[in-house]
Structure formats: structure tokens, C-alpha cells
mmCIF file of C-alpha atoms in Angstrom:
data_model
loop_
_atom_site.group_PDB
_atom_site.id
_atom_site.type_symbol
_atom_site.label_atom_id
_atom_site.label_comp_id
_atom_site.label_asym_id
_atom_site.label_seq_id
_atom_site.Cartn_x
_atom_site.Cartn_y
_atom_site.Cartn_z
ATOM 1 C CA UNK X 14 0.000 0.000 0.000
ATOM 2 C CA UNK X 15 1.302 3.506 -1.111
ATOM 3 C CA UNK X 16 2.019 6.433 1.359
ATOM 4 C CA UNK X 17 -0.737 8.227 -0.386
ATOM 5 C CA UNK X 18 -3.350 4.777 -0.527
ATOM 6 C CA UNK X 19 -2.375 5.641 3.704
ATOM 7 C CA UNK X 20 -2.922 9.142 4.261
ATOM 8 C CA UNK X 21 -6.315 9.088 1.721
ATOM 9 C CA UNK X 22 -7.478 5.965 4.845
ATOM 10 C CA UNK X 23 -5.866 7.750 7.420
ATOM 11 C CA UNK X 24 -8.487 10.973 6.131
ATOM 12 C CA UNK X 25 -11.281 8.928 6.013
ATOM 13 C CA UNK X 26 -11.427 7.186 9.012
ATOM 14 C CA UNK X 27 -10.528 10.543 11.084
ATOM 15 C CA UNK X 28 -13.442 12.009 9.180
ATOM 16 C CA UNK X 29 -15.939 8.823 10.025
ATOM 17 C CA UNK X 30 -14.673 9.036 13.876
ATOM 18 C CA UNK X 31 -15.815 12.789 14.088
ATOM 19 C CA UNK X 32 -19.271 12.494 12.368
ATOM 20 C CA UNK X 33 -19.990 9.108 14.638
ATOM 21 C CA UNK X 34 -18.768 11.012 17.378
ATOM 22 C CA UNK X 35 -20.852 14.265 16.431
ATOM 23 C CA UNK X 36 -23.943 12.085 16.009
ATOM 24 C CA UNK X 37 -23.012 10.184 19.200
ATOM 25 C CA UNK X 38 -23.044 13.647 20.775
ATOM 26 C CA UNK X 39 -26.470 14.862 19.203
ATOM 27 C CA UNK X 40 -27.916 10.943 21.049
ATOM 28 C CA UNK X 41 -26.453 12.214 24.169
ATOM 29 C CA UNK X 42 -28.156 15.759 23.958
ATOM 30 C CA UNK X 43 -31.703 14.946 23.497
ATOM 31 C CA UNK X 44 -31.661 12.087 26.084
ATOM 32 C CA UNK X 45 -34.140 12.725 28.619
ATOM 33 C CA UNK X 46 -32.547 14.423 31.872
ATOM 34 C CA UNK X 47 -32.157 11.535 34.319
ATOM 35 C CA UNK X 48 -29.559 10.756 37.080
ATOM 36 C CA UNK X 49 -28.382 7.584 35.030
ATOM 37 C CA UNK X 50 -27.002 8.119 31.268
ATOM 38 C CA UNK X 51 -27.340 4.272 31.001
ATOM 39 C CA UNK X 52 -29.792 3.452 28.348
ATOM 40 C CA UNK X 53 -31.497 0.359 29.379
ATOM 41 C CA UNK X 54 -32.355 -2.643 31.859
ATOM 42 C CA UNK X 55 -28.938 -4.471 30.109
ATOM 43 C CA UNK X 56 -26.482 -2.071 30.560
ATOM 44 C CA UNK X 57 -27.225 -2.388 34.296
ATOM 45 C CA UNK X 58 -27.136 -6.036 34.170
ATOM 46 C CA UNK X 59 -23.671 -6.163 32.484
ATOM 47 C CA UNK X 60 -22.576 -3.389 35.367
ATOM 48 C CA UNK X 61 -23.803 -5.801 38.071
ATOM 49 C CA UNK X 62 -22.610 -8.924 37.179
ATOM 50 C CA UNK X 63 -19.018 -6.957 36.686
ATOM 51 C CA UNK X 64 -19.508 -5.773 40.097
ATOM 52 C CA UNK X 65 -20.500 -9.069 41.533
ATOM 53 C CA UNK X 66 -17.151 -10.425 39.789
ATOM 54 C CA UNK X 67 -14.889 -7.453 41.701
ATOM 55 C CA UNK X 68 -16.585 -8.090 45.128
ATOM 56 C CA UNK X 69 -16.992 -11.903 45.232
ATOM 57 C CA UNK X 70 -14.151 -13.179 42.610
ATOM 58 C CA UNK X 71 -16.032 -16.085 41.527
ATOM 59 C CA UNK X 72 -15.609 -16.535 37.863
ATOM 60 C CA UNK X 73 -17.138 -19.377 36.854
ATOM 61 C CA UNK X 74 -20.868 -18.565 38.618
ATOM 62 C CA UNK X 75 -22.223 -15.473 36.708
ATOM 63 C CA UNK X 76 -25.608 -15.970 38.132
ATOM 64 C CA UNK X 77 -27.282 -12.942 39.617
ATOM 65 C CA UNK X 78 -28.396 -13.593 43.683
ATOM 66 C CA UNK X 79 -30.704 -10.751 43.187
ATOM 67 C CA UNK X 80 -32.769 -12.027 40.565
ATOM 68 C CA UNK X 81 -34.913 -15.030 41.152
ATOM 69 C CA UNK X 82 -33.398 -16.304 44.531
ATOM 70 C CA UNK X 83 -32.648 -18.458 46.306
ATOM 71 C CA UNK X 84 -30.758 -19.735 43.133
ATOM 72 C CA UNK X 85 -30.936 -16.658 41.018
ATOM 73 C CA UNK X 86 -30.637 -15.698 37.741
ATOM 74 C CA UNK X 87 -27.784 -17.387 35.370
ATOM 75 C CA UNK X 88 -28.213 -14.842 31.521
ATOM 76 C CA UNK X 89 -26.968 -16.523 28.721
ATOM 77 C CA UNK X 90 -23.953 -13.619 28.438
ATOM 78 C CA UNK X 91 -20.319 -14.499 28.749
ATOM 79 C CA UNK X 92 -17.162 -13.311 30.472
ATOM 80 C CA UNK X 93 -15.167 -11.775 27.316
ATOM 81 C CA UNK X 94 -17.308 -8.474 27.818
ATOM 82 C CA UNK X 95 -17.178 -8.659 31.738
ATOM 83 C CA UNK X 96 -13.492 -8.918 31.212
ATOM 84 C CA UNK X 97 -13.600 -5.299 29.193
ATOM 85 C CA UNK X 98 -15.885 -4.070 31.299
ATOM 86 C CA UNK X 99 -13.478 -5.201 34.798
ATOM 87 C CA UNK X 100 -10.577 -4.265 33.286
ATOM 88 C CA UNK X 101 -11.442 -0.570 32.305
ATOM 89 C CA UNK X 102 -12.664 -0.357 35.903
ATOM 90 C CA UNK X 103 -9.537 -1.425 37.657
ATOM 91 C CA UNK X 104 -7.444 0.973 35.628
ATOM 92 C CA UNK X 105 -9.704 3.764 36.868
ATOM 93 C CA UNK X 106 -10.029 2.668 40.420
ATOM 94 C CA UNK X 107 -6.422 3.904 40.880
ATOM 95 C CA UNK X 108 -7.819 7.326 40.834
ATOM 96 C CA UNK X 109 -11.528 6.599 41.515
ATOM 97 C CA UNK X 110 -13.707 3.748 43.464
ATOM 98 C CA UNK X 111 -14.058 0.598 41.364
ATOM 99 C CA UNK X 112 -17.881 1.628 41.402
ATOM 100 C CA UNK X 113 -17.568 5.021 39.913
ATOM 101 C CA UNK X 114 -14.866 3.686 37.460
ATOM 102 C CA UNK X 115 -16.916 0.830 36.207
ATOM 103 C CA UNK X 116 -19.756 3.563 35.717
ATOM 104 C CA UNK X 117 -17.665 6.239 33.484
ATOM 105 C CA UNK X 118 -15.974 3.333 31.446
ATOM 106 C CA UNK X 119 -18.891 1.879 30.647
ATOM 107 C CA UNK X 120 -20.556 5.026 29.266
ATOM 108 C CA UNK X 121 -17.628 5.411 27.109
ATOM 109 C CA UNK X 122 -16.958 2.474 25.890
ATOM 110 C CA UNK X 123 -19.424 1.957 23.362
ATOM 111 C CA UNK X 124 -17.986 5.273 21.276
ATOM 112 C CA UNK X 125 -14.619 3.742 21.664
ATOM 113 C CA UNK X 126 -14.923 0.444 20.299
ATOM 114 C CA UNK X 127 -16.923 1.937 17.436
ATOM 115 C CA UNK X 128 -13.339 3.748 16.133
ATOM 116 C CA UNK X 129 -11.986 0.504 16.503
ATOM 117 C CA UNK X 130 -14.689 -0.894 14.949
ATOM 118 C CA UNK X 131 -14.025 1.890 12.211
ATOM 119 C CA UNK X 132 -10.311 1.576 11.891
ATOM 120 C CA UNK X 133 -10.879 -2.253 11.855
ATOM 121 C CA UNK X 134 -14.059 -1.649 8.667
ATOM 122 C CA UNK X 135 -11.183 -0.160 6.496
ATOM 123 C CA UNK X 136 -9.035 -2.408 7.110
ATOM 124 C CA UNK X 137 -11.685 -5.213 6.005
ATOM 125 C CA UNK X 138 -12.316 -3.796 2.918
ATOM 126 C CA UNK X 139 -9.136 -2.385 1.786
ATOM 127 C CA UNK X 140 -8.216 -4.951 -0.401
ATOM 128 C CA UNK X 141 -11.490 -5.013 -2.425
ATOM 129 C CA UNK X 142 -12.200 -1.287 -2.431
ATOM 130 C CA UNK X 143 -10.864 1.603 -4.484
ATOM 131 C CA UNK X 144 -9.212 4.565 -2.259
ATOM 132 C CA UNK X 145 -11.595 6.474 -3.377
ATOM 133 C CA UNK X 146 -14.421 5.004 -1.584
ATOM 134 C CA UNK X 147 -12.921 4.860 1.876
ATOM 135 C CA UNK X 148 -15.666 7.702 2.003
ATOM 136 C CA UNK X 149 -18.462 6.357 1.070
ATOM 137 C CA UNK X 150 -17.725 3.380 3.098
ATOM 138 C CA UNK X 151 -17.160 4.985 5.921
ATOM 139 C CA UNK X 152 -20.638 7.153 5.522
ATOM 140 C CA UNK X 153 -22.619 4.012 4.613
ATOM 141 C CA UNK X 154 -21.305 2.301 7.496
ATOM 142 C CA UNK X 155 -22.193 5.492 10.282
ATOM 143 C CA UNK X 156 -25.237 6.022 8.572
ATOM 144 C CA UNK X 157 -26.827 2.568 9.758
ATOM 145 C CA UNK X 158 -29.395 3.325 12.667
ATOM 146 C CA UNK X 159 -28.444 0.087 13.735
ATOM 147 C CA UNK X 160 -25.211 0.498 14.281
ATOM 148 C CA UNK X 161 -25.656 3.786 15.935
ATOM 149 C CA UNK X 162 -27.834 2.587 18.533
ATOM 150 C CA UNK X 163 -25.470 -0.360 19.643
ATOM 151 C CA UNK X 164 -22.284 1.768 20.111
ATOM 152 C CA UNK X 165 -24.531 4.433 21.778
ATOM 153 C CA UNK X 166 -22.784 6.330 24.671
ATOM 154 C CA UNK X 167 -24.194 4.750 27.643
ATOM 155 C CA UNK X 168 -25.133 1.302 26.500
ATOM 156 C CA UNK X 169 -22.776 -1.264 27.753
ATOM 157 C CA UNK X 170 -23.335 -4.539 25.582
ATOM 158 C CA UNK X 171 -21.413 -7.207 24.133
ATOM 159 C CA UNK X 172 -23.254 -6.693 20.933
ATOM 160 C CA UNK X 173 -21.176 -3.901 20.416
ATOM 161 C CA UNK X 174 -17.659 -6.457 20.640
ATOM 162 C CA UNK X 175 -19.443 -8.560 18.686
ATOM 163 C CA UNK X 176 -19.908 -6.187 15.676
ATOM 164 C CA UNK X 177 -16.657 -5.654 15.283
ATOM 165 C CA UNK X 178 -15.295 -9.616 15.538
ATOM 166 C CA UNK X 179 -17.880 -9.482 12.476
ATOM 167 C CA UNK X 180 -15.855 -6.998 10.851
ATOM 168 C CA UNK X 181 -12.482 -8.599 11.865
ATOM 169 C CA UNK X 182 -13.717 -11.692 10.316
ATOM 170 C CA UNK X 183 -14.425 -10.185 7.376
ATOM 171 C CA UNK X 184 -11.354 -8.969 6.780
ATOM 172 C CA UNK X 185 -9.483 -12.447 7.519
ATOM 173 C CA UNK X 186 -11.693 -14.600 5.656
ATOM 174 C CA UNK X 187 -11.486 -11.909 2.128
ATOM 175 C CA UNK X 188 -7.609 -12.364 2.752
ATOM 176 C CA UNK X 189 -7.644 -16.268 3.165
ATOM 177 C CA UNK X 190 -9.734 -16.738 0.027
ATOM 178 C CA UNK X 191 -7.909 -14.307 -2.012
ATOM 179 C CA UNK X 192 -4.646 -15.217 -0.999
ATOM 180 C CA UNK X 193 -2.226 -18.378 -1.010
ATOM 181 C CA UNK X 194 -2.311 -20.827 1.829
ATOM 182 C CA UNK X 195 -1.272 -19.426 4.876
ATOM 183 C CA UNK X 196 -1.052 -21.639 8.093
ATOM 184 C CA UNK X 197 -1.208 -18.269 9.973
ATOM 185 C CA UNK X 198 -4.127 -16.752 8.670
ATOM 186 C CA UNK X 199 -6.309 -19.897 8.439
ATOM 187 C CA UNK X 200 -4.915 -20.177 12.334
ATOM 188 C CA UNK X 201 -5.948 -16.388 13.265
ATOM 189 C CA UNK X 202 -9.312 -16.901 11.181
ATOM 190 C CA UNK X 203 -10.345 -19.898 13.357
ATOM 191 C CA UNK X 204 -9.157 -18.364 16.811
ATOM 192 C CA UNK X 205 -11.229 -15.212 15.973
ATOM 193 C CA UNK X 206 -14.172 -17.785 15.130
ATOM 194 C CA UNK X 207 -13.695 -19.670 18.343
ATOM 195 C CA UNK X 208 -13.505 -16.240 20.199
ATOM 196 C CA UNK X 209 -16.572 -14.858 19.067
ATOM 197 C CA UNK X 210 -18.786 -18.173 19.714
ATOM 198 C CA UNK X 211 -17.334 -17.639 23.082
ATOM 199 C CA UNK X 212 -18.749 -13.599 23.430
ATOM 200 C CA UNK X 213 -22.228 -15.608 22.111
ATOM 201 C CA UNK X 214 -23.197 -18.301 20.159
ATOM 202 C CA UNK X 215 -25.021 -15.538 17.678
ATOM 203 C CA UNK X 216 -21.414 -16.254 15.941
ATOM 204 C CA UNK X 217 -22.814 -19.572 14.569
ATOM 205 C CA UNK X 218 -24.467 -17.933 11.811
ATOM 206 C CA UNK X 219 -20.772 -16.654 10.885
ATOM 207 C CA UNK X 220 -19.326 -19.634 10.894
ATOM 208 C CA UNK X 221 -21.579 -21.732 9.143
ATOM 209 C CA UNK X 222 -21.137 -19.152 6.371
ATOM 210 C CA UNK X 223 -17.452 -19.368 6.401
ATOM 211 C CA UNK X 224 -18.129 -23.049 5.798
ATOM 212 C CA UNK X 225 -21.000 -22.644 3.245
ATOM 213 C CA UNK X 226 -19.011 -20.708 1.126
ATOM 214 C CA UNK X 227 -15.941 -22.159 1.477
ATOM 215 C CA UNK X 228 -17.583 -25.270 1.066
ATOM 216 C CA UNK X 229 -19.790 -24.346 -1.529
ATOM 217 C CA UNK X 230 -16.223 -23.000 -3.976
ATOM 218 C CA UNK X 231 -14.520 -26.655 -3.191
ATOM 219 C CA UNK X 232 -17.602 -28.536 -3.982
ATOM 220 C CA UNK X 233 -18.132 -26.750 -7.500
ATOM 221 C CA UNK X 234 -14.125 -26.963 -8.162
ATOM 222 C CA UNK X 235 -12.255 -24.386 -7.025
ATOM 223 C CA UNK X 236 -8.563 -25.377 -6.367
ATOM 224 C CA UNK X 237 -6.190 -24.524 -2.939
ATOM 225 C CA UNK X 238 -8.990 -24.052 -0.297
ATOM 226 C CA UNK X 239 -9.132 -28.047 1.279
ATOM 227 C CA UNK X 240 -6.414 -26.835 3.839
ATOM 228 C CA UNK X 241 -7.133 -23.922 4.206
ATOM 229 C CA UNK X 242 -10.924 -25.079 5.565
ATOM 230 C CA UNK X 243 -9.266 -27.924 7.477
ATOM 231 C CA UNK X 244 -6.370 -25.801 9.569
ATOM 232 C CA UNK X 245 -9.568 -23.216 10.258
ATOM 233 C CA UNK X 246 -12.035 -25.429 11.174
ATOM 234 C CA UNK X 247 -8.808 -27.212 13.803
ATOM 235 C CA UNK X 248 -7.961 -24.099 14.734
ATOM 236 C CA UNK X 249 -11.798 -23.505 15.688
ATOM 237 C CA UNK X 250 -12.440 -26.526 17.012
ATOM 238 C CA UNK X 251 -9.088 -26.409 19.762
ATOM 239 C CA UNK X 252 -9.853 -22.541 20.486
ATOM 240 C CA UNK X 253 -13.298 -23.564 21.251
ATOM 241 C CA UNK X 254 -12.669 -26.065 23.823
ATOM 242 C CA UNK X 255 -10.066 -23.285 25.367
ATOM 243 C CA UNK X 256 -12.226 -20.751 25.600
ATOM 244 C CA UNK X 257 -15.555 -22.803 27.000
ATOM 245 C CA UNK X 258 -12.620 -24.043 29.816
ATOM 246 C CA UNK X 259 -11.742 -20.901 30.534
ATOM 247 C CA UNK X 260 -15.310 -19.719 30.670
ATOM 248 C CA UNK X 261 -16.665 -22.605 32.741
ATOM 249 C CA UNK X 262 -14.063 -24.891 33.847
ATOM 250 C CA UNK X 263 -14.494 -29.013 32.903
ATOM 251 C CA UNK X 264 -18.199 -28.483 33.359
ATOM 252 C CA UNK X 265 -18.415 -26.803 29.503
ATOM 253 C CA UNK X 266 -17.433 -30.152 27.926
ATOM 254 C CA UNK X 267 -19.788 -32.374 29.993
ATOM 255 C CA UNK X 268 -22.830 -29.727 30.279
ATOM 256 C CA UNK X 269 -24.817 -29.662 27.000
ATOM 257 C CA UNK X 270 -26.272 -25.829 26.699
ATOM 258 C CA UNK X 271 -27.479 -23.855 23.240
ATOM 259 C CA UNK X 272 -27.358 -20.277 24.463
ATOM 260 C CA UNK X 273 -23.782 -20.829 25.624
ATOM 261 C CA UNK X 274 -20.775 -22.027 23.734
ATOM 262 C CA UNK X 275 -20.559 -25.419 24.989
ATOM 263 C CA UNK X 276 -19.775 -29.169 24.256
ATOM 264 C CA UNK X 277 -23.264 -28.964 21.695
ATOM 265 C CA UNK X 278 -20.782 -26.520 19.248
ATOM 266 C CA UNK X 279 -17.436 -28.196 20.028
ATOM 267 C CA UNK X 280 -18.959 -31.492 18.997
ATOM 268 C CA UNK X 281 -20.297 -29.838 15.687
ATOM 269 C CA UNK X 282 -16.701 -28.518 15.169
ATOM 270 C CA UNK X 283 -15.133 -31.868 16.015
ATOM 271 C CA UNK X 284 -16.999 -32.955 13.202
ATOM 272 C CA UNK X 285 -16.601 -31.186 10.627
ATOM 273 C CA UNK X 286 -13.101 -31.300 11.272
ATOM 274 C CA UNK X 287 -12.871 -34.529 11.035
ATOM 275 C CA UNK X 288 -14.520 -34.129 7.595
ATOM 276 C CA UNK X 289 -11.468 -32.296 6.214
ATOM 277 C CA UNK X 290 -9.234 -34.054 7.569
ATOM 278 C CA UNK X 291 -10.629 -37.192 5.773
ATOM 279 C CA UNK X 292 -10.479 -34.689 2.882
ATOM 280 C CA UNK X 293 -7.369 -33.705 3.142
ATOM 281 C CA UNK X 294 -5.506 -36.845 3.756
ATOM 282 C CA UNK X 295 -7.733 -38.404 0.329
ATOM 283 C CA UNK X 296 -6.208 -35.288 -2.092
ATOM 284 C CA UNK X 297 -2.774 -35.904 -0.449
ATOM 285 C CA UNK X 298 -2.736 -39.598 -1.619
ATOM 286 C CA UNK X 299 -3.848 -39.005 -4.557
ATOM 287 C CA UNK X 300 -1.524 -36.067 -5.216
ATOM 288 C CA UNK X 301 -4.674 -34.441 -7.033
ATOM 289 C CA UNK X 302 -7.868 -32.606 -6.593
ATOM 290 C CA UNK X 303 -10.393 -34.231 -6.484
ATOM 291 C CA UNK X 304 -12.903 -34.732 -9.071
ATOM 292 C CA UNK X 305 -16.380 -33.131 -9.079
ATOM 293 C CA UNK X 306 -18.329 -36.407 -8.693
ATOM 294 C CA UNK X 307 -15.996 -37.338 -5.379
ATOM 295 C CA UNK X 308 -16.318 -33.876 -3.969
ATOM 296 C CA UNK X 309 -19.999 -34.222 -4.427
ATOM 297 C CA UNK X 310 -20.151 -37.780 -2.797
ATOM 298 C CA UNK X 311 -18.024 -36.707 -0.331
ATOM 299 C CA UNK X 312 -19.923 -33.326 0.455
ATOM 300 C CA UNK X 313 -22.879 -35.754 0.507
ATOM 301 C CA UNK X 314 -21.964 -38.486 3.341
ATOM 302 C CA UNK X 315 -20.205 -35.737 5.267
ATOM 303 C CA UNK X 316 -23.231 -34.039 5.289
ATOM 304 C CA UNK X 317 -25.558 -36.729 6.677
ATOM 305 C CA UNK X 318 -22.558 -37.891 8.975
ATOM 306 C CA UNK X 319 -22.535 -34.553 10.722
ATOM 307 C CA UNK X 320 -26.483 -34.230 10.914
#
């Protein structure tokens, strides 16, 4: 990339930070004059179960005492945004209480990890975009209501990390299909996979699209992409099990749950990446691609295998 292909991005994404910002501000303005900027009911459950975290330190029990006792109330969020969240907090509480910290951080927050979210769109696209539509991408992209809303200032929610592991994605897999086989990339593809089924399993609907249309170029012919799909779908499948262990201990592999990443996803993974192995080890015998009528055969008992 040029100096000039740099400083025309560099422009644009200062520009899209200041109108997000300005419109950010605008949100801010004509909110109605309470004593909480939070938004709504969930950015004051994320705040408590980060505050039930700092005063009782017990990691793997997220449930919420307060909320349907004796047992309470166990949401179907994860720790990836608590640990955001906490970690803000603790580097204010050196001038602040952890309280107050946690409440300033997590009304800026959402404004900050849309510029990173913004830095990380350009970076998606730049290799299928002219430079001169940095611009307009960055306009279409602030211009979403949607998008607005989620990184609003004062609405603490792991949507908003999730948006932008959807953009990070998108960047990795464009570069993995458009370039040569790269160990790395298929490795930092899966790991960013595996990390956001770990924020929430809403990341499904990413992966199984990786795999449709990876799938989908092998099984009508397209050459190079059997290890690249295998080394992502390993590298998703051992990332998974980390992060469910780290998130629950032993009991994620043992404790079947579908609003959680859990042993019900690392199973699916398992399988399907057992799938390409068997794929992979066929082409390597044979020293060939495979032929249309295997690959659809193949795609065929896989398939009902896996179902």
C-alpha cells in the first residue's frame, strides 16, 4: 500500500470518527434528563454482574443472587465483555472507586470500540475497495441506525464487541480466500471464530457461512482451499474447547447448553473437522484434486454424517 493509498485511509477514518462522534453527541443531547445516562435494563445487568465479579471473585458462577433467589438468575452472556468491562474499571479505580470507574468506562466504551470498529471496517475492505471510496464506506457504514444505537454512549453490551469480531472476520476470511495458503491466517481466522462463539453463540451464523461458502467453492471446483478449511475449522475446534474451559471450567465439555458455547458446538466442530481431515488426507494420496463427482459424494456423506 502507497504512502498516499495511507494518508487518503488515514483521512477517512478521522473524518468517520468525528461524524460518529458528532452524532453520538447529538444521542447524548436529546436524552431525557435523568440521574443515570445508562440506556437500558442491560447495561445495568452487564454493570452488576461486573460488580458481583470485583466483590466476590467467583468466575465461573455469573448468576445474579438478586434475581430469582434463592438460586438466582444465570443470563446466557459471557465473560469476554465482563473482562472489558473489569478491566477498564480497575485501571480507573487507581484514581476513583471501582464503582464510579466501572460507571464512566462503561458510558464510554461503546464510542470507543466503534473507532476501533471503524479503523478495523477499512481495514476489512481495503483490499477489495478503491481509495476512493474509503468515504463512502465509511458514511454508509455510520449512517446505519443500527449500528448507531449499539455503540450508543451509555449502553454497555457485548453486541457492540461482537460487531466488530464481524468486521475482523471479514477482513481475515477476504484475505484467506484471495490469498495463497497461509497456516497463519487460516490459524488467526479460526481463533477469531472460536472467540466470538465464546462472546455468544449468535457467531454460529458466521461460521456456518465461512463453511457454506468455502464449502460451496470446493464442492463446485475451485482449487487450494481443502487446507485452508481444514487448519480453520482445527484451529476452531481447539480454540473452542479453550475458551468454553476458561469460561466454565471441565463443566463446559460435559454440560450440554445452546445459548452458551458449549460441548453442543465443540462437537459440531469436532466434526466437521474430522470431515477435512478425511479430505485432506484423500487429495494428499492421490496427489490431485479431487474430481467433481468425489467432492460431491463426499460433500454428501459428510453431510448426513454430521447431521
Amino acid at each position: 500500500m502507497t504512502t498516499k493509498q495511507l494518508r487518503e485511509m488515514r483521512e477517512a477514518i478521522i473524518v468517520t470518527s468525528i461524524l460518529m462522534l458528532a452524532i453520538q453527541l447529538l444521542l447524548v443531547l436529546k436524552q431525557p434528563d435523568t440521574a443515570s445516562l445508562i440506556r437500558d435494563p442491560d447495561g445495568y445487568s452487564w454493570l452488576n454482574r461486573v460488580m458481583l465479579l470485583y466483590n466476590e471473585g467467583n468466575w465461573f458462577d455469573a448468576s445474579n443472587p438478586r434475581i430469582s433467589p434463592p438460586d438466582g438468575l444465570a443470563q446466557h452472556w459471557s465473560r469476554p465483555y465482563d473482562l472489558i468491562l473489569y478491566s477498564g474499571a480497575w485501571i480507573g479505580s487507581g484514581i476513583y472507586s471501582f464503582k464510579d470507574a466501572l460507571y464512566g468506562w462503561s458510558l464510554a466504551i461503546g464510542p470507543i470500540l466503534q473507532i476501533l470498529s471503524i479503523i478495523t471496517l477499512f481495514w476489512a475492505f481495503r483490499p477489495v475497495i478503491k481509495r476512493t471510496d474509503y468515504m463512502v464506506l465509511g458514511f454508509l457504514y455510520v449512517a446505519q441506525a443500527g449500528i448507531v444505537t449499539t455503540y450508543s454512549f451509555g449502553r454497555p453490551d457485548h453486541q457492540q464487541l461482537l460487531n466488530l469480531l464481524f468486521i475482523l472476520s471479514i477482513g481475515v476470511t477476504t484475505r484467506l480466500l484471495t490469498r495463497p495458503f497461509n497456516w497463519r491466517l487460516s490459524l488467526v481466522a479460526g481463533i477469531i471464530s472460536a472467540f466470538g462463539m465464546w462472546v455468544s453463540v449468535e457467531t454460529l451464523l458466521v461460521v456456518l457461512g465461512f463453511f457454506v461458502c468455502f464449502g460451496g467453492l470446493w464442492l463446485f471446483g475451485t482449487e487450494g482451499l481443502t487446507k485452508k478449511i481444514f487448519y480453520y475449522s482445527s484451529s476452531l475446534t481447539i480454540f473452542a474447547i479453550v475458551f468454553a474451559l476458561i469460561e466454565k471450567g471441565y463443566r463446559s465439555l460435559n454440560t450440554p447448553e445452546l445459548d452458551k458455547l458449549s460441548v453442543v458446538f465443540i462437537s459440531l466442530f469436532f466434526a466437521i473437522t474430522l470431515f477435512w481431515l478425511a479430505v485432506h488426507i484423500l487429495e494428499e494420496k492421490r496427489k490431485e484434486e479431487l474430481s467433481p463427482g468425489i467432492r460431491f459424494t463426499l460433500s454428501l456423506v459428510g453431510s448426513v454424517a454430521i447431521i
